[in-house]
Amino acid sequence: MTKEETSLKEDLASNIAYLKNGIGQSSDILFQDFSIGQDKTPAMLILTEGLTETLLISDQVIRPLQHQEFCLKQNLIKCISSSILGIKTDQLRTFSEIGKAVLQGNGVLLVEGYSTGLSIEMKKVQQRSLEDPENESMLRGPKVGFIEELRTNTALIRQRANDPNLTIKEMLVGERNEKKIALLFIKGLTDRELVEDMIKRIRNIKIDDPMESGYIEQLIEDYPYSIFPQVQSTERPDRVVSALLEGKIGILLDGTPFATIAPITFNAILQTPDDYYQRWIPSTLLRILRYLSIYITIFLPGLYIAFVAFHPGLLPTTMALAIAGSRQNVPFPPLVEALLMEITIELLREAGLRLPKPIGQTLGLVGGVVIGQAAVQANIVSALMVVIVAVTATASFTIPQYEFSLSLRVLRFINMISASIFGLFGVIMGFLLLIGHLCQLESFKYEFYEPILAKDRKDLKDALLRLPLKLLPTHTQKPKRLSSKKQR
Amino acid sequence: MIKTTKKLTMIQTAIFITCTTIGNGTLVLPRTITTQLHSPDGWIIVLILGIAFIIVSLLMLHVACKTPTKTIFELNQMTFGKIFGRFLNILLVIYFLTLVIYQVRGLAEIIQFFLLSNTPIFVTIGVFLLVAIYHVRGGMYSISKVFSFLFPITFFVYFFLMGSSLKIFESSNLQPILEKNIFSSWTPYIDGFVYFSGFEVIFILIPFMQKIESAKKALIIGLTLPTLFYITSLICVIGAMGVSETITLTWPTISLIQSFEIQGVFFQRFDMFLLTIWIFQFFSTTTSVLSTTNIGIKTIIRSSRKNYILLTLFLVPFISCLIPNSIIAFFNFGHVLNYGFLFSFISMAFTYTVQFFLSRKRRVSL
């Protein structure tokens, strides 16, 4: 598409010719000519087939115009624009505006003798129905997820949050395919500098087509080279609403059901809305379990390698003997053994993801059980290794956010390799490097990770623990983390 | 641009001081002090030293708080002029680097002895320093966050281990108290003195603090905790092993943990936990002192070439660490550090005294 800033002329025929040379070369653009009123002023309606409600447009626009009497000797365009009720109209002056409007699904009306076109919003909305978000299923909570239509998604949010301060700011991103992007925040609660910073970052995005919110996320985050995601993506409206109430920003992109929440903290990744829907004691325990599962996911295979290959003496004697016994017939060093099994499990996981759901589950079960058992019997790996790999894989599934568990999987392999070179020292150094990285990360100029002792005492009520709701600060008075930081 | 506050709270400052101070000490202190003293009263000496340190450093801090935006390096150059101040700063930086070298080499010796007997020592040192430099790159604030993460782990594991060593504790080993005159010789004090090295970091941390009023509280906590660690290790080690055995052990505290087993728990031996937390603490001391050096060098040369300074901070300790060729040479090197610490302590006290009188004079003239 060339950037044509050429203005419309009064001559309808030349306008049409110009347009036919441009967007008119595609066969789904429809040029419908008709005449207005009794003096038969020639007019042309341009629309995209499939995107526009053709029936509605002929009923509501063309037919009344053909028989109209009231606009005689006036500015026809202005008059028509004010006579069509209940439909959003816009006056257009350049060809590029017309092209854009037509391709967005609006009908554009051109009339002989006028150098302005009229865009009439007649979009036919193509969308699926609302469904339970499959990737973020929960035992309790609303069973509605976002869909691909931005308007429906903002409506889903509005339905749940009718605070008049909830602001939805829309912008366009994309150089070729422009897409609507909506910034959601609560005025007065969200740090204003944060909002301005976010708007600036989105304006600076230079990309042909942001196909999915994943593009946006990667282009606005602070540390693109970091292994951790610094924003959170979700399909659940309730998650976005609760994030908004904490003073965060929600980002919705047209064409994807995944919303983005920013800035986030390490703790927020490990929390689910479920935590607040259930009673506090089990929620707290589950939260601690998730923290534990991070350590298991990253360090368990590495520790196994370190102990078996370097320091069997540090293990209890009976255990060291048991491990040595089960490894007696295994021909590989521990690293190879662990890598074999870990790669197998990653293969199964990836394969299960691509297959249709029922087959994927069967494959996981068959693959896991059969391969594990057979590998032990064939003396390729030891039985303990299979146990460790299975526990590690299970632990990695407890992390609520998929992107985050992906980073942990990568870290696990790094840790295994450093353990195989430096033993326990390697594991500890890997741990220190990880902590150092986490402490240096920032998400939109907010701290990504804060250890317990570095926190505000008030925040501790809802970090590792989830105390009863009565004790938590009510959001309306004091937002949970980010704004409290601001007030300090 | 939104700024995160990036300022340390009182607790963070206290943990920063503690983590800088306890490094090598807890592992070797029982031997060094007892060797000189030949009596189980080492813990009284540490207690006296701790209290003395708190009092003296509070006096220094009192003056330091009057210039809350200046580190000791900047203050040196302000008080004594560019040339002499810079010279003093260079000496301080050299002392800090020596401290780093001592820590890193000590760690490498422990690693080689207990964990990686076949890996060449320069590899361990290199890996350790590289990770430390990565932390230094993040700045004081993120380092303090790392410390606030590592310290609670250290604290709980350490006191759990020391508590479980009470199984083989015999109070008769600690008696009689004060049989010998502990004031008869200075040497045990000088030996104990060096284990408080690193607390000077408070005079660099002052500009990084959220509230300057809480600096004194932070300093008291930050010096009490190491004293507590040292006293616990002295009492537990001597109580379990007795004076005559302790002085023969290279790393008495590790030997203590190795000497007992607890049945019925998943792990029977706990030396690997002690080693882990002690690698944490060596690491904390190293990063903290390295970043102090970093700030010092930046004050001296006023250069914005961050990466070159970091490279220097890696290369100088890395090469110097390999100079002591045996563990005995390394412990002798530790004695040199005593004088370094004495120098830094006195020079800082001197600066603050001069500053104190200068500020008073200024007030009078106003």
mmCIF file of N, CA and C in Angstrom, chain A residues 253-355:
data_model
loop_
_atom_site.group_PDB
_atom_site.id
_atom_site.type_symbol
_atom_site.label_atom_id
_atom_site.label_comp_id
_atom_site.label_asym_id
_atom_site.label_seq_id
_atom_site.Cartn_x
_atom_site.Cartn_y
_atom_site.Cartn_z
ATOM 1 N N LEU A 253 -5.253 -6.680 22.642
ATOM 2 C CA LEU A 253 -4.959 -6.457 21.230
ATOM 3 C C LEU A 253 -6.067 -7.086 20.417
ATOM 4 N N ASP A 254 -6.463 -6.381 19.363
ATOM 5 C CA ASP A 254 -7.507 -6.922 18.502
ATOM 6 C C ASP A 254 -6.967 -8.163 17.793
ATOM 7 N N GLY A 255 -7.756 -9.209 17.773
ATOM 8 C CA GLY A 255 -7.367 -10.391 17.025
ATOM 9 C C GLY A 255 -6.741 -11.484 17.857
ATOM 10 N N THR A 256 -6.654 -11.299 19.171
ATOM 11 C CA THR A 256 -6.102 -12.363 19.992
ATOM 12 C C THR A 256 -6.865 -12.440 21.310
ATOM 13 N N PRO A 257 -7.052 -13.629 21.813
ATOM 14 C CA PRO A 257 -7.749 -13.747 23.096
ATOM 15 C C PRO A 257 -6.811 -13.597 24.286
ATOM 16 N N PHE A 258 -5.544 -13.275 24.050
ATOM 17 C CA PHE A 258 -4.615 -13.191 25.170
ATOM 18 C C PHE A 258 -4.380 -11.741 25.571
ATOM 19 N N ALA A 259 -4.740 -11.433 26.796
ATOM 20 C CA ALA A 259 -4.493 -10.095 27.312
ATOM 21 C C ALA A 259 -3.143 -10.084 27.985
ATOM 22 N N THR A 260 -2.558 -8.897 28.074
ATOM 23 C CA THR A 260 -1.252 -8.758 28.711
ATOM 24 C C THR A 260 -1.411 -7.912 29.961
ATOM 25 N N ILE A 261 -0.752 -8.351 31.021
ATOM 26 C CA ILE A 261 -0.767 -7.568 32.255
ATOM 27 C C ILE A 261 0.656 -7.108 32.540
ATOM 28 N N ALA A 262 0.810 -5.837 32.828
ATOM 29 C CA ALA A 262 2.135 -5.314 33.150
ATOM 30 C C ALA A 262 1.974 -4.156 34.109
ATOM 31 N N PRO A 263 2.913 -3.856 34.965
ATOM 32 C CA PRO A 263 4.089 -4.669 35.255
ATOM 33 C C PRO A 263 3.714 -5.838 36.172
ATOM 34 N N ILE A 264 4.562 -6.844 36.220
ATOM 35 C CA ILE A 264 4.262 -7.947 37.112
ATOM 36 C C ILE A 264 5.418 -8.176 38.059
ATOM 37 N N THR A 265 5.145 -8.958 39.073
ATOM 38 C CA THR A 265 6.186 -9.346 40.012
ATOM 39 C C THR A 265 6.300 -10.856 39.993
ATOM 40 N N PHE A 266 7.405 -11.313 40.505
ATOM 41 C CA PHE A 266 7.651 -12.745 40.611
ATOM 42 C C PHE A 266 6.523 -13.424 41.385
ATOM 43 N N ASN A 267 6.104 -12.775 42.457
ATOM 44 C CA ASN A 267 5.043 -13.366 43.259
ATOM 45 C C ASN A 267 3.732 -13.458 42.489
ATOM 46 N N ALA A 268 3.457 -12.434 41.682
ATOM 47 C CA ALA A 268 2.190 -12.429 40.954
ATOM 48 C C ALA A 268 2.118 -13.595 39.984
ATOM 49 N N ILE A 269 3.264 -14.004 39.432
ATOM 50 C CA ILE A 269 3.260 -15.114 38.493
ATOM 51 C C ILE A 269 2.827 -16.388 39.195
ATOM 52 N N LEU A 270 3.210 -16.511 40.461
ATOM 53 C CA LEU A 270 2.908 -17.747 41.169
ATOM 54 C C LEU A 270 1.550 -17.718 41.845
ATOM 55 N N GLN A 271 0.800 -16.639 41.662
ATOM 56 C CA GLN A 271 -0.533 -16.596 42.256
ATOM 57 C C GLN A 271 -1.568 -16.851 41.188
ATOM 58 N N THR A 272 -2.665 -17.459 41.586
ATOM 59 C CA THR A 272 -3.766 -17.617 40.660
ATOM 60 C C THR A 272 -4.974 -16.962 41.298
ATOM 61 N N PRO A 273 -5.980 -16.563 40.491
ATOM 62 C CA PRO A 273 -7.194 -16.008 41.089
ATOM 63 C C PRO A 273 -7.824 -17.010 42.061
ATOM 64 N N ASP A 274 -7.628 -18.279 41.778
ATOM 65 C CA ASP A 274 -8.107 -19.344 42.658
ATOM 66 C C ASP A 274 -7.724 -19.121 44.110
ATOM 67 N N ASP A 275 -6.485 -18.632 44.308
ATOM 68 C CA ASP A 275 -5.984 -18.432 45.666
ATOM 69 C C ASP A 275 -6.942 -17.596 46.492
ATOM 70 N N TYR A 276 -7.591 -16.635 45.818
ATOM 71 C CA TYR A 276 -8.458 -15.731 46.565
ATOM 72 C C TYR A 276 -9.875 -16.266 46.635
ATOM 73 N N TYR A 277 -10.231 -17.196 45.751
ATOM 74 C CA TYR A 277 -11.595 -17.725 45.756
ATOM 75 C C TYR A 277 -11.755 -18.813 46.803
ATOM 76 N N GLN A 278 -10.640 -19.473 47.140
ATOM 77 C CA GLN A 278 -10.693 -20.565 48.116
ATOM 78 C C GLN A 278 -10.365 -20.042 49.502
ATOM 79 N N ARG A 279 -10.538 -20.899 50.470
ATOM 80 C CA ARG A 279 -10.224 -20.470 51.844
ATOM 81 C C ARG A 279 -8.721 -20.295 52.018
ATOM 82 N N TRP A 280 -8.332 -19.545 53.042
ATOM 83 C CA TRP A 280 -6.953 -19.075 53.049
ATOM 84 C C TRP A 280 -5.923 -20.129 53.424
ATOM 85 N N ILE A 281 -6.282 -21.085 54.296
ATOM 86 C CA ILE A 281 -5.245 -22.049 54.712
ATOM 87 C C ILE A 281 -4.802 -22.930 53.538
ATOM 88 N N PRO A 282 -5.758 -23.577 52.849
ATOM 89 C CA PRO A 282 -5.287 -24.355 51.689
ATOM 90 C C PRO A 282 -4.615 -23.497 50.630
ATOM 91 N N SER A 283 -5.114 -22.271 50.445
ATOM 92 C CA SER A 283 -4.484 -21.407 49.430
ATOM 93 C C SER A 283 -3.036 -21.129 49.774
ATOM 94 N N THR A 284 -2.795 -20.838 51.060
ATOM 95 C CA THR A 284 -1.425 -20.553 51.473
ATOM 96 C C THR A 284 -0.531 -21.761 51.241
ATOM 97 N N LEU A 285 -1.043 -22.932 51.623
ATOM 98 C CA LEU A 285 -0.227 -24.135 51.452
ATOM 99 C C LEU A 285 0.056 -24.389 49.979
ATOM 100 N N LEU A 286 -0.962 -24.181 49.145
ATOM 101 C CA LEU A 286 -0.754 -24.405 47.712
ATOM 102 C C LEU A 286 0.269 -23.431 47.158
ATOM 103 N N ARG A 287 0.232 -22.215 47.664
ATOM 104 C CA ARG A 287 1.191 -21.228 47.199
ATOM 105 C C ARG A 287 2.615 -21.662 47.550
ATOM 106 N N ILE A 288 2.789 -22.123 48.796
ATOM 107 C CA ILE A 288 4.118 -22.574 49.212
ATOM 108 C C ILE A 288 4.561 -23.748 48.346
ATOM 109 N N LEU A 289 3.590 -24.614 48.033
ATOM 110 C CA LEU A 289 3.885 -25.762 47.171
ATOM 111 C C LEU A 289 4.411 -25.300 45.817
ATOM 112 N N ARG A 290 3.817 -24.225 45.295
ATOM 113 C CA ARG A 290 4.263 -23.731 43.995
ATOM 114 C C ARG A 290 5.683 -23.181 44.071
ATOM 115 N N TYR A 291 6.008 -22.482 45.163
ATOM 116 C CA TYR A 291 7.379 -21.994 45.323
ATOM 117 C C TYR A 291 8.356 -23.174 45.361
ATOM 118 N N LEU A 292 7.944 -24.200 46.094
ATOM 119 C CA LEU A 292 8.781 -25.394 46.199
ATOM 120 C C LEU A 292 8.975 -26.012 44.817
ATOM 121 N N SER A 293 7.897 -26.017 44.039
ATOM 122 C CA SER A 293 7.983 -26.680 42.733
ATOM 123 C C SER A 293 8.943 -25.949 41.807
ATOM 124 N N ILE A 294 9.117 -24.631 42.006
ATOM 125 C CA ILE A 294 10.120 -23.920 41.198
ATOM 126 C C ILE A 294 11.504 -24.496 41.470
ATOM 127 N N TYR A 295 11.811 -24.648 42.763
ATOM 128 C CA TYR A 295 13.127 -25.181 43.109
ATOM 129 C C TYR A 295 13.295 -26.592 42.559
ATOM 130 N N ILE A 296 12.241 -27.406 42.692
ATOM 131 C CA ILE A 296 12.346 -28.780 42.185
ATOM 132 C C ILE A 296 12.583 -28.755 40.681
ATOM 133 N N THR A 297 11.801 -27.926 39.969
ATOM 134 C CA THR A 297 11.924 -27.889 38.515
ATOM 135 C C THR A 297 13.336 -27.534 38.079
ATOM 136 N N ILE A 298 13.924 -26.553 38.751
ATOM 137 C CA ILE A 298 15.236 -26.112 38.285
ATOM 138 C C ILE A 298 16.358 -27.013 38.805
ATOM 139 N N PHE A 299 16.297 -27.366 40.095
ATOM 140 C CA PHE A 299 17.503 -27.893 40.716
ATOM 141 C C PHE A 299 17.552 -29.405 40.922
ATOM 142 N N LEU A 300 16.410 -30.079 40.908
ATOM 143 C CA LEU A 300 16.456 -31.497 41.283
ATOM 144 C C LEU A 300 17.379 -32.337 40.389
ATOM 145 N N PRO A 301 17.216 -32.297 39.041
ATOM 146 C CA PRO A 301 18.126 -33.123 38.227
ATOM 147 C C PRO A 301 19.588 -32.715 38.406
ATOM 148 N N GLY A 302 19.818 -31.392 38.548
ATOM 149 C CA GLY A 302 21.190 -30.914 38.749
ATOM 150 C C GLY A 302 21.783 -31.467 40.033
ATOM 151 N N LEU A 303 20.976 -31.454 41.106
ATOM 152 C CA LEU A 303 21.467 -31.975 42.374
ATOM 153 C C LEU A 303 21.761 -33.467 42.269
ATOM 154 N N TYR A 304 20.885 -34.167 41.554
ATOM 155 C CA TYR A 304 21.124 -35.606 41.370
ATOM 156 C C TYR A 304 22.483 -35.829 40.713
ATOM 157 N N ILE A 305 22.719 -35.079 39.636
ATOM 158 C CA ILE A 305 23.995 -35.237 38.935
ATOM 159 C C ILE A 305 25.158 -34.916 39.869
ATOM 160 N N ALA A 306 25.017 -33.793 40.612
ATOM 161 C CA ALA A 306 26.110 -33.376 41.485
ATOM 162 C C ALA A 306 26.417 -34.448 42.517
ATOM 163 N N PHE A 307 25.389 -34.993 43.127
ATOM 164 C CA PHE A 307 25.633 -35.957 44.202
ATOM 165 C C PHE A 307 26.145 -37.284 43.669
ATOM 166 N N VAL A 308 25.544 -37.742 42.566
ATOM 167 C CA VAL A 308 25.954 -39.050 42.076
ATOM 168 C C VAL A 308 27.357 -38.995 41.479
ATOM 169 N N ALA A 309 27.632 -37.928 40.722
ATOM 170 C CA ALA A 309 28.915 -37.906 40.028
ATOM 171 C C ALA A 309 30.050 -37.374 40.890
ATOM 172 N N PHE A 310 29.743 -36.460 41.828
ATOM 173 C CA PHE A 310 30.830 -35.795 42.547
ATOM 174 C C PHE A 310 30.896 -36.146 44.027
ATOM 175 N N HIS A 311 29.765 -36.066 44.704
ATOM 176 C CA HIS A 311 29.836 -36.174 46.157
ATOM 177 C C HIS A 311 28.927 -37.257 46.710
ATOM 178 N N PRO A 312 29.098 -38.505 46.323
ATOM 179 C CA PRO A 312 28.255 -39.532 46.941
ATOM 180 C C PRO A 312 28.479 -39.592 48.446
ATOM 181 N N GLY A 313 29.654 -39.121 48.888
ATOM 182 C CA GLY A 313 29.960 -39.155 50.313
ATOM 183 C C GLY A 313 29.083 -38.241 51.148
ATOM 184 N N LEU A 314 28.483 -37.239 50.500
ATOM 185 C CA LEU A 314 27.654 -36.313 51.264
ATOM 186 C C LEU A 314 26.262 -36.881 51.513
ATOM 187 N N LEU A 315 25.913 -37.924 50.787
ATOM 188 C CA LEU A 315 24.586 -38.530 50.968
ATOM 189 C C LEU A 315 24.633 -39.499 52.151
ATOM 190 N N PRO A 316 23.463 -39.804 52.725
ATOM 191 C CA PRO A 316 23.444 -40.853 53.744
ATOM 192 C C PRO A 316 23.949 -42.167 53.139
ATOM 193 N N THR A 317 24.639 -42.956 53.936
ATOM 194 C CA THR A 317 25.319 -44.133 53.403
ATOM 195 C C THR A 317 24.364 -45.086 52.689
ATOM 196 N N THR A 318 23.237 -45.383 53.344
ATOM 197 C CA THR A 318 22.310 -46.350 52.724
ATOM 198 C C THR A 318 21.802 -45.830 51.391
ATOM 199 N N MET A 319 21.535 -44.511 51.352
ATOM 200 C CA MET A 319 21.016 -43.948 50.115
ATOM 201 C C MET A 319 22.072 -43.994 49.018
ATOM 202 N N ALA A 320 23.298 -43.647 49.384
ATOM 203 C CA ALA A 320 24.372 -43.685 48.395
ATOM 204 C C ALA A 320 24.524 -45.097 47.841
ATOM 205 N N LEU A 321 24.410 -46.077 48.723
ATOM 206 C CA LEU A 321 24.529 -47.467 48.273
ATOM 207 C C LEU A 321 23.375 -47.839 47.347
ATOM 208 N N ALA A 322 22.156 -47.399 47.708
ATOM 209 C CA ALA A 322 20.995 -47.711 46.875
ATOM 210 C C ALA A 322 21.157 -47.120 45.482
ATOM 211 N N ILE A 323 21.626 -45.865 45.446
ATOM 212 C CA ILE A 323 21.806 -45.223 44.139
ATOM 213 C C ILE A 323 22.873 -45.962 43.340
ATOM 214 N N ALA A 324 23.968 -46.266 44.014
ATOM 215 C CA ALA A 324 25.049 -46.979 43.316
ATOM 216 C C ALA A 324 24.536 -48.317 42.792
ATOM 217 N N GLY A 325 23.711 -49.007 43.607
ATOM 218 C CA GLY A 325 23.155 -50.287 43.174
ATOM 219 C C GLY A 325 22.301 -50.146 41.943
ATOM 220 N N SER A 326 21.434 -49.109 41.929
ATOM 221 C CA SER A 326 20.527 -48.980 40.791
ATOM 222 C C SER A 326 21.268 -48.490 39.554
ATOM 223 N N ARG A 327 22.444 -47.914 39.765
ATOM 224 C CA ARG A 327 23.205 -47.429 38.615
ATOM 225 C C ARG A 327 24.263 -48.431 38.145
ATOM 226 N N GLN A 328 24.273 -49.566 38.803
ATOM 227 C CA GLN A 328 25.332 -50.540 38.554
ATOM 228 C C GLN A 328 25.472 -50.906 37.075
ATOM 229 N N ASN A 329 24.320 -51.142 36.425
ATOM 230 C CA ASN A 329 24.379 -51.620 35.046
ATOM 231 C C ASN A 329 24.218 -50.513 34.015
ATOM 232 N N VAL A 330 24.102 -49.268 34.497
ATOM 233 C CA VAL A 330 23.909 -48.171 33.547
ATOM 234 C C VAL A 330 25.252 -47.774 32.962
ATOM 235 N N PRO A 331 25.374 -47.783 31.630
ATOM 236 C CA PRO A 331 26.688 -47.545 31.039
ATOM 237 C C PRO A 331 27.072 -46.071 30.928
ATOM 238 N N PHE A 332 26.133 -45.148 31.223
ATOM 239 C CA PHE A 332 26.413 -43.731 30.968
ATOM 240 C C PHE A 332 26.783 -42.991 32.239
ATOM 241 N N PRO A 333 27.524 -41.895 32.094
ATOM 242 C CA PRO A 333 27.708 -41.002 33.251
ATOM 243 C C PRO A 333 26.377 -40.326 33.586
ATOM 244 N N PRO A 334 26.233 -39.818 34.814
ATOM 245 C CA PRO A 334 24.945 -39.273 35.237
ATOM 246 C C PRO A 334 24.410 -38.182 34.314
ATOM 247 N N LEU A 335 25.287 -37.322 33.765
ATOM 248 C CA LEU A 335 24.776 -36.244 32.926
ATOM 249 C C LEU A 335 24.075 -36.798 31.699
ATOM 250 N N VAL A 336 24.709 -37.776 31.042
ATOM 251 C CA VAL A 336 24.112 -38.346 29.834
ATOM 252 C C VAL A 336 22.792 -39.021 30.182
ATOM 253 N N GLU A 337 22.811 -39.740 31.290
ATOM 254 C CA GLU A 337 21.606 -40.411 31.745
ATOM 255 C C GLU A 337 20.477 -39.396 31.955
ATOM 256 N N ALA A 338 20.802 -38.322 32.662
ATOM 257 C CA ALA A 338 19.779 -37.323 32.953
ATOM 258 C C ALA A 338 19.319 -36.621 31.682
ATOM 259 N N LEU A 339 20.283 -36.290 30.802
ATOM 260 C CA LEU A 339 19.905 -35.597 29.571
ATOM 261 C C LEU A 339 19.002 -36.466 28.722
ATOM 262 N N LEU A 340 19.327 -37.759 28.603
ATOM 263 C CA LEU A 340 18.512 -38.695 27.828
ATOM 264 C C LEU A 340 17.065 -38.643 28.290
ATOM 265 N N MET A 341 16.906 -38.769 29.589
ATOM 266 C CA MET A 341 15.565 -38.855 30.139
ATOM 267 C C MET A 341 14.840 -37.516 30.037
ATOM 268 N N GLU A 342 15.560 -36.428 30.321
ATOM 269 C CA GLU A 342 14.926 -35.104 30.277
ATOM 270 C C GLU A 342 14.497 -34.770 28.851
ATOM 271 N N ILE A 343 15.368 -35.119 27.895
ATOM 272 C CA ILE A 343 15.015 -34.806 26.507
ATOM 273 C C ILE A 343 13.817 -35.648 26.093
ATOM 274 N N THR A 344 13.779 -36.908 26.534
ATOM 275 C CA THR A 344 12.623 -37.737 26.219
ATOM 276 C C THR A 344 11.345 -37.087 26.731
ATOM 277 N N ILE A 345 11.407 -36.611 27.964
ATOM 278 C CA ILE A 345 10.183 -36.049 28.536
ATOM 279 C C ILE A 345 9.792 -34.757 27.824
ATOM 280 N N GLU A 346 10.801 -33.977 27.404
ATOM 281 C CA GLU A 346 10.479 -32.764 26.658
ATOM 282 C C GLU A 346 9.863 -33.116 25.308
ATOM 283 N N LEU A 347 10.366 -34.189 24.699
ATOM 284 C CA LEU A 347 9.798 -34.647 23.427
ATOM 285 C C LEU A 347 8.332 -34.999 23.605
ATOM 286 N N LEU A 348 8.061 -35.781 24.639
ATOM 287 C CA LEU A 348 6.686 -36.205 24.891
ATOM 288 C C LEU A 348 5.790 -34.995 25.104
ATOM 289 N N ARG A 349 6.314 -34.024 25.838
ATOM 290 C CA ARG A 349 5.515 -32.849 26.169
ATOM 291 C C ARG A 349 5.188 -32.059 24.905
ATOM 292 N N GLU A 350 6.227 -31.889 24.082
ATOM 293 C CA GLU A 350 6.033 -31.118 22.864
ATOM 294 C C GLU A 350 5.099 -31.856 21.902
ATOM 295 N N ALA A 351 5.267 -33.179 21.818
ATOM 296 C CA ALA A 351 4.421 -33.965 20.928
ATOM 297 C C ALA A 351 2.976 -33.924 21.396
ATOM 298 N N GLY A 352 2.782 -34.031 22.702
ATOM 299 C CA GLY A 352 1.427 -34.010 23.236
ATOM 300 C C GLY A 352 0.735 -32.695 22.971
ATOM 301 N N LEU A 353 1.522 -31.631 22.882
ATOM 302 C CA LEU A 353 0.963 -30.305 22.653
ATOM 303 C C LEU A 353 0.413 -30.166 21.236
ATOM 304 N N ARG A 354 1.097 -30.798 20.275
ATOM 305 C CA ARG A 354 0.714 -30.618 18.876
ATOM 306 C C ARG A 354 -0.439 -31.529 18.468
ATOM 307 N N LEU A 355 -0.591 -32.635 19.214
ATOM 308 C CA LEU A 355 -1.617 -33.595 18.821
ATOM 309 C C LEU A 355 -2.982 -33.143 19.316
#
